[in-house]
Amino acid sequence: MAALAAGAGTALVTALTTEAWQSASAGVAALWRRVLPERADAVESELDATRHDLLDARHAEDEETPAELAAEWQGRIRRLLIAHPEAADALRELLVPPQAQAPAAPTITQHATASGDSRVYQAGRDLHLGDPR
C-alpha cells in the first residue's frame, strides 16, 4: 500500500502541473467521493490549493515545494488505502495514463475496381513499383 500511495502522490503532484490537471484532479476527487464522500469537497479544495502552490513554486523556481506536496498527498492517499483497501484497484486505474493503454488496432478497408486494360495496385503500407535502383 505504501508503494502505491507513494507512486500515486508523486504522479498526482506531477499531473497537477500539466494540461492533464483537471482530469487528474477529477479522478482523485471521484475516488474520494466513492470511498469517503463526506471528505470529497475538502479534497477537491485541497487539490486546487495544491495546484496553485505548485504553479507559484514553479514561478519562484522553488524546487522543494513540489516534493513537500507530493509527500503530503502520499500520506493522504496512504491513509485512505489503509482505511479502505478496496480503493486500491480504482487508484491503480487512475495511475495508468490513457496513452499507456493498448490502442485499438486500426481497421483498413480497401476497394478498387479495374476495367479494360487498367491495373489496380493496393497495399496496406509501402508500395514500390518499378526498378528498385
Short mmCIF file of N, CA and C in Angstrom, two decimals:
data_model
loop_
_atom_site.label_atom_id
_atom_site.label_comp_id
_atom_site.label_asym_id
_atom_site.label_seq_id
_atom_site.Cartn_x
_atom_site.Cartn_y
_atom_site.Cartn_z
N MET A 1 0.82 -1.20 0.00
CA MET A 1 0.00 0.00 0.00
C MET A 1 0.86 1.26 0.00
N ALA A 2 1.96 1.21 0.74
CA ALA A 2 2.82 2.39 0.82
C ALA A 2 3.43 2.73 -0.53
N ALA A 3 3.85 1.70 -1.27
CA ALA A 3 4.44 1.95 -2.59
C ALA A 3 3.40 2.51 -3.56
N LEU A 4 2.20 1.98 -3.50
CA LEU A 4 1.13 2.50 -4.36
C LEU A 4 0.83 3.96 -4.00
N ALA A 5 0.75 4.25 -2.72
CA ALA A 5 0.48 5.62 -2.27
C ALA A 5 1.61 6.56 -2.68
N ALA A 6 2.84 6.08 -2.56
CA ALA A 6 3.98 6.93 -2.93
C ALA A 6 3.94 7.26 -4.42
N GLY A 7 3.71 6.25 -5.24
CA GLY A 7 3.63 6.48 -6.68
C GLY A 7 2.46 7.38 -7.05
N ALA A 8 1.34 7.16 -6.39
CA ALA A 8 0.14 7.96 -6.69
C ALA A 8 0.33 9.41 -6.28
N GLY A 9 0.91 9.64 -5.11
CA GLY A 9 1.13 11.01 -4.65
C GLY A 9 2.05 11.78 -5.58
N THR A 10 3.12 11.13 -6.00
CA THR A 10 4.07 11.76 -6.91
C THR A 10 3.43 12.01 -8.27
N ALA A 11 2.72 11.01 -8.78
CA ALA A 11 2.06 11.16 -10.09
C ALA A 11 1.01 12.26 -10.05
N LEU A 12 0.27 12.34 -8.96
CA LEU A 12 -0.76 13.37 -8.82
C LEU A 12 -0.15 14.76 -8.85
N VAL A 13 0.88 14.97 -8.05
CA VAL A 13 1.51 16.29 -7.99
C VAL A 13 2.12 16.66 -9.34
N THR A 14 2.69 15.70 -10.02
CA THR A 14 3.23 15.95 -11.35
C THR A 14 2.11 16.32 -12.32
N ALA A 15 1.02 15.56 -12.28
CA ALA A 15 -0.10 15.81 -13.21
C ALA A 15 -0.75 17.17 -12.97
N LEU A 16 -0.74 17.63 -11.74
CA LEU A 16 -1.38 18.91 -11.43
C LEU A 16 -0.67 20.10 -12.06
N THR A 17 0.51 19.88 -12.60
CA THR A 17 1.24 20.97 -13.26
C THR A 17 1.21 20.82 -14.78
N THR A 18 0.41 19.89 -15.28
CA THR A 18 0.34 19.65 -16.72
C THR A 18 -1.06 19.98 -17.24
N GLU A 19 -1.25 19.79 -18.54
CA GLU A 19 -2.56 20.01 -19.13
C GLU A 19 -3.58 18.99 -18.66
N ALA A 20 -3.10 17.90 -18.08
CA ALA A 20 -3.99 16.84 -17.59
C ALA A 20 -4.46 17.10 -16.16
N TRP A 21 -4.22 18.29 -15.64
CA TRP A 21 -4.50 18.53 -14.23
C TRP A 21 -5.98 18.37 -13.89
N GLN A 22 -6.87 18.79 -14.78
CA GLN A 22 -8.30 18.68 -14.47
C GLN A 22 -8.74 17.22 -14.40
N SER A 23 -8.23 16.43 -15.31
CA SER A 23 -8.56 15.01 -15.31
C SER A 23 -8.01 14.32 -14.07
N ALA A 24 -6.78 14.62 -13.72
CA ALA A 24 -6.17 14.03 -12.52
C ALA A 24 -6.93 14.44 -11.27
N SER A 25 -7.24 15.71 -11.18
CA SER A 25 -7.97 16.23 -10.02
C SER A 25 -9.36 15.60 -9.92
N ALA A 26 -10.05 15.52 -11.05
CA ALA A 26 -11.40 14.93 -11.05
C ALA A 26 -11.35 13.45 -10.68
N GLY A 27 -10.33 12.74 -11.16
CA GLY A 27 -10.21 11.32 -10.84
C GLY A 27 -9.98 11.07 -9.36
N VAL A 28 -9.11 11.86 -8.76
CA VAL A 28 -8.83 11.70 -7.32
C VAL A 28 -10.06 12.12 -6.51
N ALA A 29 -10.71 13.20 -6.90
CA ALA A 29 -11.91 13.64 -6.19
C ALA A 29 -13.01 12.57 -6.30
N ALA A 30 -13.14 11.96 -7.46
CA ALA A 30 -14.16 10.91 -7.63
C ALA A 30 -13.85 9.70 -6.76
N LEU A 31 -12.57 9.37 -6.64
CA LEU A 31 -12.18 8.26 -5.76
C LEU A 31 -12.58 8.57 -4.32
N TRP A 32 -12.29 9.76 -3.87
CA TRP A 32 -12.67 10.15 -2.51
C TRP A 32 -14.19 10.16 -2.37
N ARG A 33 -14.86 10.64 -3.38
CA ARG A 33 -16.33 10.71 -3.32
C ARG A 33 -16.94 9.31 -3.17
N ARG A 34 -16.33 8.32 -3.80
CA ARG A 34 -16.82 6.93 -3.67
C ARG A 34 -16.52 6.35 -2.29
N VAL A 35 -15.35 6.64 -1.77
CA VAL A 35 -14.89 5.99 -0.55
C VAL A 35 -15.21 6.80 0.71
N LEU A 36 -14.97 8.09 0.66
CA LEU A 36 -15.23 8.98 1.79
C LEU A 36 -15.98 10.22 1.31
N PRO A 37 -17.25 10.07 0.98
CA PRO A 37 -17.99 11.19 0.39
C PRO A 37 -18.03 12.44 1.26
N GLU A 38 -17.97 12.26 2.55
CA GLU A 38 -18.01 13.43 3.43
C GLU A 38 -16.73 14.27 3.34
N ARG A 39 -15.64 13.72 2.80
CA ARG A 39 -14.38 14.45 2.66
C ARG A 39 -14.13 14.93 1.22
N ALA A 40 -14.97 14.54 0.29
CA ALA A 40 -14.71 14.79 -1.13
C ALA A 40 -14.59 16.28 -1.45
N ASP A 41 -15.48 17.10 -0.92
CA ASP A 41 -15.42 18.54 -1.21
C ASP A 41 -14.13 19.16 -0.67
N ALA A 42 -13.73 18.74 0.50
CA ALA A 42 -12.48 19.25 1.08
C ALA A 42 -11.28 18.81 0.24
N VAL A 43 -11.31 17.57 -0.24
CA VAL A 43 -10.21 17.08 -1.07
C VAL A 43 -10.14 17.87 -2.38
N GLU A 44 -11.29 18.17 -2.97
CA GLU A 44 -11.28 18.99 -4.19
C GLU A 44 -10.65 20.35 -3.93
N SER A 45 -10.98 20.96 -2.82
CA SER A 45 -10.39 22.25 -2.47
C SER A 45 -8.88 22.12 -2.24
N GLU A 46 -8.48 21.03 -1.59
CA GLU A 46 -7.05 20.81 -1.35
C GLU A 46 -6.30 20.57 -2.66
N LEU A 47 -6.93 19.90 -3.60
CA LEU A 47 -6.31 19.69 -4.91
C LEU A 47 -6.11 21.02 -5.63
N ASP A 48 -7.12 21.89 -5.58
CA ASP A 48 -6.99 23.22 -6.20
C ASP A 48 -5.88 24.02 -5.53
N ALA A 49 -5.83 23.97 -4.21
CA ALA A 49 -4.79 24.70 -3.48
C ALA A 49 -3.40 24.15 -3.82
N THR A 50 -3.32 22.83 -3.94
CA THR A 50 -2.04 22.21 -4.30
C THR A 50 -1.59 22.67 -5.67
N ARG A 51 -2.51 22.71 -6.62
CA ARG A 51 -2.16 23.17 -7.96
C ARG A 51 -1.64 24.60 -7.93
N HIS A 52 -2.33 25.46 -7.21
CA HIS A 52 -1.88 26.87 -7.12
C HIS A 52 -0.51 26.95 -6.46
N ASP A 53 -0.30 26.18 -5.40
CA ASP A 53 1.01 26.17 -4.74
C ASP A 53 2.11 25.69 -5.69
N LEU A 54 1.81 24.67 -6.48
CA LEU A 54 2.79 24.16 -7.43
C LEU A 54 3.13 25.18 -8.51
N LEU A 55 2.12 25.86 -9.02
CA LEU A 55 2.37 26.87 -10.05
C LEU A 55 3.15 28.04 -9.48
N ASP A 56 2.83 28.44 -8.25
CA ASP A 56 3.59 29.51 -7.60
C ASP A 56 5.05 29.09 -7.39
N ALA A 57 5.23 27.83 -6.98
CA ALA A 57 6.59 27.32 -6.75
C ALA A 57 7.38 27.28 -8.05
N ARG A 58 6.73 26.89 -9.13
CA ARG A 58 7.40 26.86 -10.43
C ARG A 58 7.84 28.26 -10.83
N HIS A 59 6.95 29.23 -10.65
CA HIS A 59 7.25 30.63 -10.99
C HIS A 59 8.42 31.14 -10.16
N ALA A 60 8.48 30.75 -8.89
CA ALA A 60 9.54 31.20 -7.99
C ALA A 60 10.80 30.33 -8.07
N GLU A 61 10.78 29.33 -8.97
CA GLU A 61 11.88 28.38 -9.11
C GLU A 61 12.19 27.67 -7.79
N ASP A 62 11.14 27.37 -7.06
CA ASP A 62 11.22 26.67 -5.78
C ASP A 62 11.13 25.17 -6.05
N GLU A 63 12.22 24.46 -5.83
CA GLU A 63 12.26 23.03 -6.13
C GLU A 63 11.84 22.16 -4.95
N GLU A 64 11.70 22.73 -3.77
CA GLU A 64 11.36 21.94 -2.58
C GLU A 64 9.85 21.75 -2.42
N THR A 65 9.08 22.75 -2.78
CA THR A 65 7.62 22.67 -2.60
C THR A 65 6.99 21.48 -3.30
N PRO A 66 7.32 21.18 -4.56
CA PRO A 66 6.70 20.00 -5.18
C PRO A 66 6.95 18.71 -4.40
N ALA A 67 8.15 18.53 -3.89
CA ALA A 67 8.45 17.32 -3.11
C ALA A 67 7.66 17.29 -1.81
N GLU A 68 7.52 18.45 -1.17
CA GLU A 68 6.74 18.52 0.06
C GLU A 68 5.27 18.20 -0.21
N LEU A 69 4.74 18.76 -1.30
CA LEU A 69 3.33 18.50 -1.63
C LEU A 69 3.12 17.04 -2.04
N ALA A 70 4.09 16.47 -2.74
CA ALA A 70 3.99 15.04 -3.09
C ALA A 70 3.95 14.20 -1.82
N ALA A 71 4.78 14.54 -0.85
CA ALA A 71 4.79 13.79 0.41
C ALA A 71 3.46 13.93 1.14
N GLU A 72 2.87 15.13 1.11
CA GLU A 72 1.56 15.33 1.75
C GLU A 72 0.51 14.44 1.10
N TRP A 73 0.49 14.42 -0.23
CA TRP A 73 -0.51 13.61 -0.93
C TRP A 73 -0.24 12.13 -0.79
N GLN A 74 1.02 11.76 -0.71
CA GLN A 74 1.36 10.36 -0.45
C GLN A 74 0.76 9.92 0.89
N GLY A 75 0.89 10.77 1.89
CA GLY A 75 0.33 10.46 3.21
C GLY A 75 -1.19 10.38 3.18
N ARG A 76 -1.83 11.32 2.52
CA ARG A 76 -3.30 11.29 2.42
C ARG A 76 -3.77 10.01 1.72
N ILE A 77 -3.13 9.70 0.62
CA ILE A 77 -3.53 8.51 -0.14
C ILE A 77 -3.24 7.24 0.65
N ARG A 78 -2.10 7.18 1.34
CA ARG A 78 -1.77 6.01 2.15
C ARG A 78 -2.81 5.79 3.23
N ARG A 79 -3.20 6.87 3.90
CA ARG A 79 -4.23 6.74 4.95
C ARG A 79 -5.57 6.31 4.37
N LEU A 80 -5.90 6.81 3.18
CA LEU A 80 -7.13 6.38 2.52
C LEU A 80 -7.09 4.88 2.22
N LEU A 81 -5.96 4.41 1.71
CA LEU A 81 -5.83 3.00 1.37
C LEU A 81 -5.81 2.09 2.59
N ILE A 82 -5.25 2.56 3.67
CA ILE A 82 -5.25 1.76 4.91
C ILE A 82 -6.68 1.61 5.42
N ALA A 83 -7.42 2.70 5.39
CA ALA A 83 -8.81 2.66 5.88
C ALA A 83 -9.74 1.96 4.89
N HIS A 84 -9.42 2.04 3.59
CA HIS A 84 -10.29 1.49 2.55
C HIS A 84 -9.44 0.77 1.50
N PRO A 85 -8.91 -0.41 1.81
CA PRO A 85 -8.05 -1.12 0.86
C PRO A 85 -8.75 -1.46 -0.46
N GLU A 86 -10.07 -1.49 -0.45
CA GLU A 86 -10.80 -1.77 -1.69
C GLU A 86 -10.64 -0.67 -2.73
N ALA A 87 -10.13 0.48 -2.33
CA ALA A 87 -9.92 1.59 -3.26
C ALA A 87 -8.62 1.45 -4.06
N ALA A 88 -7.81 0.46 -3.74
CA ALA A 88 -6.51 0.31 -4.40
C ALA A 88 -6.66 0.07 -5.91
N ASP A 89 -7.60 -0.77 -6.31
CA ASP A 89 -7.76 -1.04 -7.74
C ASP A 89 -8.19 0.20 -8.51
N ALA A 90 -9.10 0.96 -7.94
CA ALA A 90 -9.54 2.21 -8.59
C ALA A 90 -8.38 3.19 -8.70
N LEU A 91 -7.54 3.23 -7.67
CA LEU A 91 -6.39 4.12 -7.70
C LEU A 91 -5.40 3.68 -8.77
N ARG A 92 -5.18 2.39 -8.89
CA ARG A 92 -4.27 1.88 -9.94
C ARG A 92 -4.78 2.28 -11.32
N GLU A 93 -6.09 2.21 -11.53
CA GLU A 93 -6.66 2.60 -12.82
C GLU A 93 -6.39 4.08 -13.11
N LEU A 94 -6.43 4.91 -12.08
CA LEU A 94 -6.15 6.34 -12.27
C LEU A 94 -4.70 6.58 -12.68
N LEU A 95 -3.81 5.70 -12.24
CA LEU A 95 -2.39 5.89 -12.50
C LEU A 95 -1.97 5.49 -13.91
N VAL A 96 -2.82 4.75 -14.62
CA VAL A 96 -2.49 4.31 -15.97
C VAL A 96 -2.92 5.41 -16.94
N PRO A 97 -1.96 6.13 -17.51
CA PRO A 97 -2.34 7.19 -18.44
C PRO A 97 -2.99 6.61 -19.69
N PRO A 98 -3.91 7.35 -20.30
CA PRO A 98 -4.62 6.85 -21.47
C PRO A 98 -3.69 6.37 -22.59
N GLN A 99 -2.57 7.05 -22.82
CA GLN A 99 -1.69 6.63 -23.90
C GLN A 99 -0.98 5.33 -23.58
N ALA A 100 -0.93 4.93 -22.30
CA ALA A 100 -0.29 3.67 -21.93
C ALA A 100 -1.21 2.47 -22.16
N GLN A 101 -2.47 2.72 -22.31
CA GLN A 101 -3.40 1.64 -22.58
C GLN A 101 -3.25 1.23 -24.04
N ALA A 102 -3.46 -0.03 -24.30
CA ALA A 102 -3.26 -0.55 -25.66
C ALA A 102 -4.24 0.13 -26.63
N PRO A 103 -3.71 0.71 -27.69
CA PRO A 103 -4.61 1.33 -28.67
C PRO A 103 -5.32 0.25 -29.49
N ALA A 104 -6.48 0.58 -29.94
CA ALA A 104 -7.23 -0.35 -30.78
C ALA A 104 -6.53 -0.46 -32.13
N ALA A 105 -6.51 -1.66 -32.67
CA ALA A 105 -5.89 -1.86 -33.98
C ALA A 105 -6.72 -1.13 -35.03
N PRO A 106 -6.04 -0.41 -35.92
CA PRO A 106 -6.79 0.31 -36.95
C PRO A 106 -7.44 -0.67 -37.93
N THR A 107 -8.54 -0.28 -38.46
CA THR A 107 -9.24 -1.07 -39.47
C THR A 107 -8.99 -0.42 -40.82
N ILE A 108 -8.49 -1.22 -41.73
CA ILE A 108 -8.23 -0.72 -43.08
C ILE A 108 -9.15 -1.46 -44.04
N THR A 109 -9.88 -0.72 -44.81
CA THR A 109 -10.76 -1.30 -45.83
C THR A 109 -10.38 -0.69 -47.16
N GLN A 110 -10.12 -1.54 -48.13
CA GLN A 110 -9.75 -1.05 -49.45
C GLN A 110 -10.74 -1.60 -50.47
N HIS A 111 -11.10 -0.77 -51.40
CA HIS A 111 -11.98 -1.16 -52.50
C HIS A 111 -11.36 -0.63 -53.79
N ALA A 112 -11.39 -1.44 -54.81
CA ALA A 112 -10.86 -0.99 -56.10
C ALA A 112 -11.65 -1.67 -57.22
N THR A 113 -11.76 -0.97 -58.31
CA THR A 113 -12.43 -1.53 -59.48
C THR A 113 -11.54 -1.24 -60.68
N ALA A 114 -11.28 -2.27 -61.45
CA ALA A 114 -10.48 -2.10 -62.66
C ALA A 114 -11.34 -2.48 -63.84
N SER A 115 -11.16 -1.75 -64.93
CA SER A 115 -11.91 -2.09 -66.14
C SER A 115 -10.98 -1.96 -67.34
N GLY A 116 -11.28 -2.68 -68.38
CA GLY A 116 -10.47 -2.62 -69.59
C GLY A 116 -9.07 -3.15 -69.32
N ASP A 117 -8.06 -2.37 -69.75
CA ASP A 117 -6.66 -2.78 -69.59
C ASP A 117 -6.01 -2.16 -68.35
N SER A 118 -6.79 -1.60 -67.46
CA SER A 118 -6.22 -0.94 -66.28
C SER A 118 -5.76 -1.95 -65.25
N ARG A 119 -4.93 -1.49 -64.34
CA ARG A 119 -4.40 -2.32 -63.25
C ARG A 119 -4.68 -1.61 -61.93
N VAL A 120 -4.84 -2.38 -60.90
CA VAL A 120 -5.04 -1.83 -59.55
C VAL A 120 -3.92 -2.36 -58.67
N TYR A 121 -3.26 -1.46 -57.97
CA TYR A 121 -2.23 -1.83 -57.01
C TYR A 121 -2.68 -1.30 -55.65
N GLN A 122 -2.76 -2.18 -54.68
CA GLN A 122 -3.16 -1.75 -53.34
C GLN A 122 -2.17 -2.31 -52.33
N ALA A 123 -1.96 -1.56 -51.29
CA ALA A 123 -1.08 -2.01 -50.22
C ALA A 123 -1.55 -1.39 -48.92
N GLY A 124 -1.36 -2.11 -47.86
CA GLY A 124 -1.69 -1.58 -46.54
C GLY A 124 -0.57 -0.74 -45.97
N ARG A 125 0.55 -0.74 -46.67
CA ARG A 125 1.71 0.03 -46.24
C ARG A 125 2.47 0.54 -47.45
N ASP A 126 3.78 0.47 -47.46
CA ASP A 126 4.57 0.96 -48.58
C ASP A 126 4.35 0.10 -49.83
N LEU A 127 4.30 0.75 -50.97
CA LEU A 127 4.17 0.06 -52.24
C LEU A 127 5.22 0.62 -53.18
N HIS A 128 6.11 -0.24 -53.65
CA HIS A 128 7.19 0.19 -54.54
C HIS A 128 6.97 -0.46 -55.90
N LEU A 129 6.88 0.33 -56.92
CA LEU A 129 6.68 -0.17 -58.28
C LEU A 129 7.88 0.22 -59.12
N GLY A 130 8.18 -0.63 -60.06
CA GLY A 130 9.26 -0.29 -60.97
C GLY A 130 10.60 -0.84 -60.53
N ASP A 131 11.66 -0.33 -61.16
CA ASP A 131 13.01 -0.79 -60.92
C ASP A 131 13.50 -0.28 -59.56
N PRO A 132 14.00 -1.17 -58.66
CA PRO A 132 14.39 -0.76 -57.31
C PRO A 132 15.69 0.01 -57.24
N ARG A 133 16.30 0.37 -58.37
CA ARG A 133 17.59 1.09 -58.33
C ARG A 133 17.46 2.38 -57.69
#
